[in-house]
Structures are given as structure tokens and as C-alpha cells.
PDB file of C-alpha atoms in Angstrom:
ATOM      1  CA  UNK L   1      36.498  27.957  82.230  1.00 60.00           C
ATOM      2  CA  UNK L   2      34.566  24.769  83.287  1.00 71.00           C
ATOM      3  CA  UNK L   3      32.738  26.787  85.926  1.00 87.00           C
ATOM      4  CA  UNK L   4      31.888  29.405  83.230  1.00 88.00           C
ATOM      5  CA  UNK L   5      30.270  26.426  80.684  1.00 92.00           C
ATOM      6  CA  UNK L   6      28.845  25.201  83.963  1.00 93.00           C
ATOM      7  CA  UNK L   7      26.925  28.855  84.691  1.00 95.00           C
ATOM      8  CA  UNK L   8      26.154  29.271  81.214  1.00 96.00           C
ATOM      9  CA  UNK L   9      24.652  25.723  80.494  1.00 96.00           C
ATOM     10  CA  UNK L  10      22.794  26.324  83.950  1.00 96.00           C
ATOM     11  CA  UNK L  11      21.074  29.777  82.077  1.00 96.00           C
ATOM     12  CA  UNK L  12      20.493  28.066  78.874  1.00 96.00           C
ATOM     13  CA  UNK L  13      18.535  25.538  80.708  1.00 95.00           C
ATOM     14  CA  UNK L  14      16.453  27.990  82.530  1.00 95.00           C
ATOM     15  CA  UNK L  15      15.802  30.109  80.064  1.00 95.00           C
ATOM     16  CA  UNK L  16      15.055  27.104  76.989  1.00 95.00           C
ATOM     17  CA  UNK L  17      13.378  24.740  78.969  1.00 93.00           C
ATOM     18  CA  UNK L  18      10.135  24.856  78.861  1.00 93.00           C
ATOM     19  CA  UNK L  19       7.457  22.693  80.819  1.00 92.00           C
ATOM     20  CA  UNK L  20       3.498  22.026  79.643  1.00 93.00           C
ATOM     21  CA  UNK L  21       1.935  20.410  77.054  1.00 94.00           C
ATOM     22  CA  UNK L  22       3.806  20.538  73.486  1.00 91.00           C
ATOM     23  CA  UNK L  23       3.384  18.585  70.149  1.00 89.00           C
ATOM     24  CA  UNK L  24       6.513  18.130  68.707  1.00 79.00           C
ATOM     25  CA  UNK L  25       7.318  17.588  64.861  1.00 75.00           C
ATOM     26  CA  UNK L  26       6.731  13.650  65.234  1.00 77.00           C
ATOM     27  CA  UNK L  27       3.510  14.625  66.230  1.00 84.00           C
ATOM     28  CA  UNK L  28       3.994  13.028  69.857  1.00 86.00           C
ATOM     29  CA  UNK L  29       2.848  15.014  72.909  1.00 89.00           C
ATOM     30  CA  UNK L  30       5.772  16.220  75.295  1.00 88.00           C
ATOM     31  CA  UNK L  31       5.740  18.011  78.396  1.00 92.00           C
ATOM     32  CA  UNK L  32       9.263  19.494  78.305  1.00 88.00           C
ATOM     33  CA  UNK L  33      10.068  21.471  75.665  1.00 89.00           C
ATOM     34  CA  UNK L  34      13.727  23.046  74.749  1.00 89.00           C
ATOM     35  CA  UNK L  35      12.948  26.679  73.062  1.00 92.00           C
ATOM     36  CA  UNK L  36      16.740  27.894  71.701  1.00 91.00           C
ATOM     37  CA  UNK L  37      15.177  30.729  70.574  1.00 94.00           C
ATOM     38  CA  UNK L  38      14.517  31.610  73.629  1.00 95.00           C
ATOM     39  CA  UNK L  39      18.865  32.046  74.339  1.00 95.00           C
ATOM     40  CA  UNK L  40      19.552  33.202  70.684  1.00 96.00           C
ATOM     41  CA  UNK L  41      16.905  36.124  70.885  1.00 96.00           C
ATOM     42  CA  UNK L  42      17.800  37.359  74.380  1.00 97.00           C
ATOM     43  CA  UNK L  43      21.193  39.380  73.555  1.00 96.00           C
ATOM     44  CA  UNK L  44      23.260  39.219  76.686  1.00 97.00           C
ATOM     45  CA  UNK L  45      22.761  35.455  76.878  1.00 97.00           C
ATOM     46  CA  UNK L  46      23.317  35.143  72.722  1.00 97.00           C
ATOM     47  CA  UNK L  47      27.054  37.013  73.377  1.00 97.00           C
ATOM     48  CA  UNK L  48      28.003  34.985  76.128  1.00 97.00           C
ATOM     49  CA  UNK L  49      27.273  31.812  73.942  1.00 97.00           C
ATOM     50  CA  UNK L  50      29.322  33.555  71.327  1.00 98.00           C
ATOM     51  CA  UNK L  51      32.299  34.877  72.989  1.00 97.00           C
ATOM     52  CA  UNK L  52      32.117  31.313  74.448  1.00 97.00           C
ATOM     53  CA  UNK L  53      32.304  29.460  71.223  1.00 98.00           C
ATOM     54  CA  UNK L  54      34.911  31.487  69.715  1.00 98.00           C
ATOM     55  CA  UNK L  55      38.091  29.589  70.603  1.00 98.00           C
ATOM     56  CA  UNK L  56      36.253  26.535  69.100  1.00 98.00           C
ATOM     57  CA  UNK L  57      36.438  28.461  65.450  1.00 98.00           C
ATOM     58  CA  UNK L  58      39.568  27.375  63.041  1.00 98.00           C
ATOM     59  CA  UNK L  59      42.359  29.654  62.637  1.00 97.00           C
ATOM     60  CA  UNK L  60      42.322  29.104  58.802  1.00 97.00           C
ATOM     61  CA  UNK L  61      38.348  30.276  58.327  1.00 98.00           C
ATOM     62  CA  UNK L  62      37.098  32.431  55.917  1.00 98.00           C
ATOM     63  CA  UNK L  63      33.594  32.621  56.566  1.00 98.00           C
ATOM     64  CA  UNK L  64      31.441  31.796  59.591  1.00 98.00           C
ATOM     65  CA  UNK L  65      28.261  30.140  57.600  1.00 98.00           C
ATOM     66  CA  UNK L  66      25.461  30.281  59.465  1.00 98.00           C
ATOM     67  CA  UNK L  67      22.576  28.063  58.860  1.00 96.00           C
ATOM     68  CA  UNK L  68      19.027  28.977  58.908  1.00 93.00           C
ATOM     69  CA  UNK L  69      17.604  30.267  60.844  1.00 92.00           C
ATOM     70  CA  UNK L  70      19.911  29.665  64.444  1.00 93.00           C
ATOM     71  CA  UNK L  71      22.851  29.571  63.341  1.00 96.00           C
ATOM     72  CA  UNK L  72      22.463  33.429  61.689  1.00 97.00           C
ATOM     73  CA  UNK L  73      22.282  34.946  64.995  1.00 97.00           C
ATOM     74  CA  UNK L  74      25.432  33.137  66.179  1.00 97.00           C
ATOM     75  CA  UNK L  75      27.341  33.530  63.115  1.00 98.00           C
ATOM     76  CA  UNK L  76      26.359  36.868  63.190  1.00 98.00           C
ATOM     77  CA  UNK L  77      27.434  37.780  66.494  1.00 98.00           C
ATOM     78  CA  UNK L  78      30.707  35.655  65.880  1.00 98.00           C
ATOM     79  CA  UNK L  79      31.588  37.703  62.967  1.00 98.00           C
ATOM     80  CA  UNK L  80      31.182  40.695  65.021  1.00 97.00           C
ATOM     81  CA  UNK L  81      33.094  39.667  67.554  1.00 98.00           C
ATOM     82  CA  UNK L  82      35.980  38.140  65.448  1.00 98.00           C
ATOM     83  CA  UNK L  83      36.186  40.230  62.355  1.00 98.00           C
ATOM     84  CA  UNK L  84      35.575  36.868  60.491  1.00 98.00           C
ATOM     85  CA  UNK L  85      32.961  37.924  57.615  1.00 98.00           C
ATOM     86  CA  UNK L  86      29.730  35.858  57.798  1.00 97.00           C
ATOM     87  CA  UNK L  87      27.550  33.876  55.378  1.00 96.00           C
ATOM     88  CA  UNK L  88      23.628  33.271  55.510  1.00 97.00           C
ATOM     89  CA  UNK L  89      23.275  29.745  54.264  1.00 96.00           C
ATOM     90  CA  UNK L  90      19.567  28.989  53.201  1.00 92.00           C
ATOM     91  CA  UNK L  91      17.907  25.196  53.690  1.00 85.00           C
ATOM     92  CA  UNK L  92      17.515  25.510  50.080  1.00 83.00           C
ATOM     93  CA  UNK L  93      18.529  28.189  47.235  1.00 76.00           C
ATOM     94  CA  UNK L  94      15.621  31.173  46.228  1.00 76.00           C
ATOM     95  CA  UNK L  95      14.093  30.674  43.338  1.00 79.00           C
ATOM     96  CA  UNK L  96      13.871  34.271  42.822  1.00 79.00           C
ATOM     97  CA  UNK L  97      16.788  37.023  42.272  1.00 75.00           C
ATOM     98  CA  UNK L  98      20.353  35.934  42.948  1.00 76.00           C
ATOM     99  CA  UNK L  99      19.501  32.468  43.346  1.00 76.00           C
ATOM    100  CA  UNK L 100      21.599  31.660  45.771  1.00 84.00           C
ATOM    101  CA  UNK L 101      21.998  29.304  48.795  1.00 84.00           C
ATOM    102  CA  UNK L 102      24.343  31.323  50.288  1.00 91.00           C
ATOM    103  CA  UNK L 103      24.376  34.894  51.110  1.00 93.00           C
ATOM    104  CA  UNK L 104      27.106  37.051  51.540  1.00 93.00           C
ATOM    105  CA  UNK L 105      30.872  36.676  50.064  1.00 92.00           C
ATOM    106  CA  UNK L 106      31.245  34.097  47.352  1.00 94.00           C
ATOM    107  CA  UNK L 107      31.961  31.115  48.322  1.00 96.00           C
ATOM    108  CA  UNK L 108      34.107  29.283  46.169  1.00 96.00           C
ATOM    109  CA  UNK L 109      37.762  28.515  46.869  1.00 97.00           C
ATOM    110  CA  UNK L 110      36.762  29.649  50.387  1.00 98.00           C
ATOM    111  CA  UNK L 111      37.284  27.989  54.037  1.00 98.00           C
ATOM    112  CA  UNK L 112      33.467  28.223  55.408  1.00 98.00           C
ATOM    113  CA  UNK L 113      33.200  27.151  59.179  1.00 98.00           C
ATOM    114  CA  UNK L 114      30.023  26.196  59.190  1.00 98.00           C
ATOM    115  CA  UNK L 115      27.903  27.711  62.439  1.00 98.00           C
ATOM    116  CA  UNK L 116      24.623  25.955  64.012  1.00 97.00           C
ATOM    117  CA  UNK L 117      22.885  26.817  66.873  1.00 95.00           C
ATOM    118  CA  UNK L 118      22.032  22.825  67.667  1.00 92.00           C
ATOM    119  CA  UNK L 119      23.008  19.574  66.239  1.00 92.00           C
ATOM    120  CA  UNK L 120      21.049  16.646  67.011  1.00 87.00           C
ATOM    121  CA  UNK L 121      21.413  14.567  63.880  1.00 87.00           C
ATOM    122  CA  UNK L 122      22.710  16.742  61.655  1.00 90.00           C
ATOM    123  CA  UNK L 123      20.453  16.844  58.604  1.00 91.00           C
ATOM    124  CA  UNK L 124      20.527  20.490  58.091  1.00 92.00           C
ATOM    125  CA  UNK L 125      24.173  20.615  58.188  1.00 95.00           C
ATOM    126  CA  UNK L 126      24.774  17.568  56.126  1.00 95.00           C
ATOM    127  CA  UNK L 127      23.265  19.037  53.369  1.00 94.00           C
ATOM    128  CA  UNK L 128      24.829  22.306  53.555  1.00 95.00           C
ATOM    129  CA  UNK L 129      27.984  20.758  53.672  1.00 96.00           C
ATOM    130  CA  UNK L 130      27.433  19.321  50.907  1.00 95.00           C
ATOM    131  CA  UNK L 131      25.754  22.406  48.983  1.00 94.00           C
ATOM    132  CA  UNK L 132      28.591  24.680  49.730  1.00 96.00           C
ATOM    133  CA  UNK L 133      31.152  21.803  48.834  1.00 97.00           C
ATOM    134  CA  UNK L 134      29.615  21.774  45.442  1.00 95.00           C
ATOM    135  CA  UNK L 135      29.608  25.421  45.120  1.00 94.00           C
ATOM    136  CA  UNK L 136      33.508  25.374  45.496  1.00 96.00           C
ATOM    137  CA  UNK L 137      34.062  25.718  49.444  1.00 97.00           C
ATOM    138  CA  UNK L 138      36.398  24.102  51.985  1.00 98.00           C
ATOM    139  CA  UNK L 139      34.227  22.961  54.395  1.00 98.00           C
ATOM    140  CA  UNK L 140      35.537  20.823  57.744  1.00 98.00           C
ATOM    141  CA  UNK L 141      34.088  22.044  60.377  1.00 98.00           C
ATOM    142  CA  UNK L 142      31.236  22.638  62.072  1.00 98.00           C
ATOM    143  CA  UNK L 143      30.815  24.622  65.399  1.00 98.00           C
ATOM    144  CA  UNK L 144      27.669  24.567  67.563  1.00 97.00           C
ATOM    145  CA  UNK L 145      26.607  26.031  70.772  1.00 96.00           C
ATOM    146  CA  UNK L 146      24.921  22.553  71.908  1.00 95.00           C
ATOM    147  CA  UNK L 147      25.515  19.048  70.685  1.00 94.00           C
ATOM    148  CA  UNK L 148      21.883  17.405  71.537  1.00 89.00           C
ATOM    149  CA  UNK L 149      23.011  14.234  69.348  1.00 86.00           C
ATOM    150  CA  UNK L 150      23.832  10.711  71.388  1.00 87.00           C
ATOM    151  CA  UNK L 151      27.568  10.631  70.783  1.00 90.00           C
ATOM    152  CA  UNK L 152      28.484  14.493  70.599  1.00 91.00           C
ATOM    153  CA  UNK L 153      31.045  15.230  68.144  1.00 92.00           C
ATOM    154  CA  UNK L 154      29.822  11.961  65.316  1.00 91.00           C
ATOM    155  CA  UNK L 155      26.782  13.080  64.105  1.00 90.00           C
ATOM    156  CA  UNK L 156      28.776  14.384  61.195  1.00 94.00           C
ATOM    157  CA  UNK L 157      31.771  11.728  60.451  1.00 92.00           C
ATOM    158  CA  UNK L 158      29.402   9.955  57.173  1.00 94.00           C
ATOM    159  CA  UNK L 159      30.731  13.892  55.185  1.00 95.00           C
ATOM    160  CA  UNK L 160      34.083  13.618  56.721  1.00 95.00           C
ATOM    161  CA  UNK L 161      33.200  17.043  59.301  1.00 96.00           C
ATOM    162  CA  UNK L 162      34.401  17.414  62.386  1.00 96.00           C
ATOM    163  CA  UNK L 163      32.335  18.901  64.859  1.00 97.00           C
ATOM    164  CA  UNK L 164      33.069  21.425  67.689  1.00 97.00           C
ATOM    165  CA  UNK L 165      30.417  22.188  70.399  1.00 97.00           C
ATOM    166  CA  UNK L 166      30.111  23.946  73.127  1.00 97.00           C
ATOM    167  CA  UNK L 167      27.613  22.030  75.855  1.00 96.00           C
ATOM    168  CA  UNK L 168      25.565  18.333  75.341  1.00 95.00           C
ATOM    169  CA  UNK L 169      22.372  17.965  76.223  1.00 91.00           C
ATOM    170  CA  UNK L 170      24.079  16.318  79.456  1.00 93.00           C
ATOM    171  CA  UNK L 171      25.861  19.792  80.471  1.00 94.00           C
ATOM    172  CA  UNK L 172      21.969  20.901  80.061  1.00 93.00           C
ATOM    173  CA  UNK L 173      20.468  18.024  81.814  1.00 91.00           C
ATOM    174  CA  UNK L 174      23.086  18.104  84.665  1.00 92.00           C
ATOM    175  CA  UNK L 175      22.474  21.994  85.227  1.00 92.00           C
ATOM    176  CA  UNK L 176      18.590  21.486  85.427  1.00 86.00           C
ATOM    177  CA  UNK L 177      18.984  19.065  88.458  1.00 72.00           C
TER     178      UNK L 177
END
């Protein structure tokens, strides 16, 4: 298996990484550049990420949640793959028809495993935690395909979550050398 993560982490890198000139979100100038759409949109790489993270989902799930907009493609692919219905969890609800922050099977009384494509912080997953708590879900886990954060597996503790990954940013790093 290690040689497996080891292989995959080593495609992720080539395919994601990205070198040049790129303004990132602080509004700093990089010039490396990780792309995970570039894994999650190429399908043969996208299933071998998925079948990879399966063992890593609960027994007692649900619903796979996937948050947008990575984690739909994963939790997509993990429902197919598992038979384990899937959820489209929004950053924030529609103002507009249904209303909802959640698509897909109600959620309440439900075990939702939430899905991410990549956790550095946390943020996006904190708050859907927290959403889909309110809305009447058991939610204690998350699983990602990469942990980018500086202690993978914490980012999450504060909303009592435990967190399941696949690779670090170190699996990537040490397959790019």
C-alpha cells in the first residue's frame, strides 16, 4: 500500500504542481502553484484518489458530504464506488428555491462523513460542520485526499472532528524531489 500512496502522491505532484508566475488569494506573487483541479478533473487519476480514500470512510456513514466545489467530485465518485448516497454541501445556502445548504437526502438524524478535496486550515469545513450539525446531522469526520495543514489530522479538533487524509503536503513535497 505505501508504495501505491507513494506512486500516487508522485502523479498528484506532477500533474498539480505548477511552476511560473501566480498571485495567490493574499495577493503575494508565487512561482509554484498547486492546481487540484488539475487531479480531480482528470478521471483516471480522480478514481485512483477515490478508491484510495475509501477505507478511510466510517462504517456507520450515511452520506458522503461533499463540499464545494472539490470535494463534489470525490464524494461523487466515492458514492459510486461505495453505494454510500452523496450530499452537495454549498459554502452557503441559495437564496432561491429549496433553500438549502445541502443537496441531496435530508440530512437530519443522519451520519454525514464529510468529504474535501484539501484541508489546509479548515475554514470551509468548520463551518459546514457546523451548518449540517444545526440542521440535525451526526457529523465526526472528515476525509480528505491531502492534508496541506502543519500538523495533519488537528486542523479540525476546536469542532471536536476527526480528520482522515490520504497524503500531506510532505508525501507531495517528498515525491517532487
Amino acid at each position: 500500500m505505501a508504495d501505491l500512496l507513494s506512486e500516487l502522491a508522485r502523479d498528484i505532484d506532477q500533474t498539480c504542481r505548477l511552476t511560473g508566475t501566480f498571485t495567490l488569494r493574499s495577493g503575494q506573487v508565487a512561482t509554484e502553484y498547486f492546481d487540484k483541479y488539475l487531479f480531480e478533473s482528470d478521471p483516471q487519476l480522480l478514481r485512483r484518489v477515490a478508491e484510495s480514500m475509501v477505507p478511510l470512510i466510517p462504517e456507520d456513514t450515511d452520506l458522503l458530504g461533499g463540499l464545494e466545489l472539490g470535494g463534489i467530485p470525490l464524494a461523487t465518485m466515492l458514492s459510486s464506488l461505495t453505494g454510500t448516497p452523496a450530499l452537495f454541501v454549498r459554502k452557503k445556502a441559495k437564496e432561491y428555491g429549496t433553500k438549502r445548504l445541502a443537496e441531496g437526502a435530508e440530512v437530519d438524524g443522519r451520519r454525514v462523513t464529510i468529504v474535501e478535496d484539501i484541508i489546509t486550515t479548515g475554514g470551509a469545513v468548520r463551518d459546514a460542520t457546523l451548518a449540517l450539525r444545526e440542521a440535525g446531522a451526526t457529523v465526526e469526520t472528515v476525509i480528505c485526499a491531502i492534508d496541506r495543514g502543519p500538523n495533519p489530522g488537528n486542523a479540525l479538533s476546536d469542532v471536536d472532528l476527526t480528520t482522515r487524509y490520504l497524503l500531506t503536503r510532505a508525501d507531495l513535497d517528498r515525491a517532487h524531489q
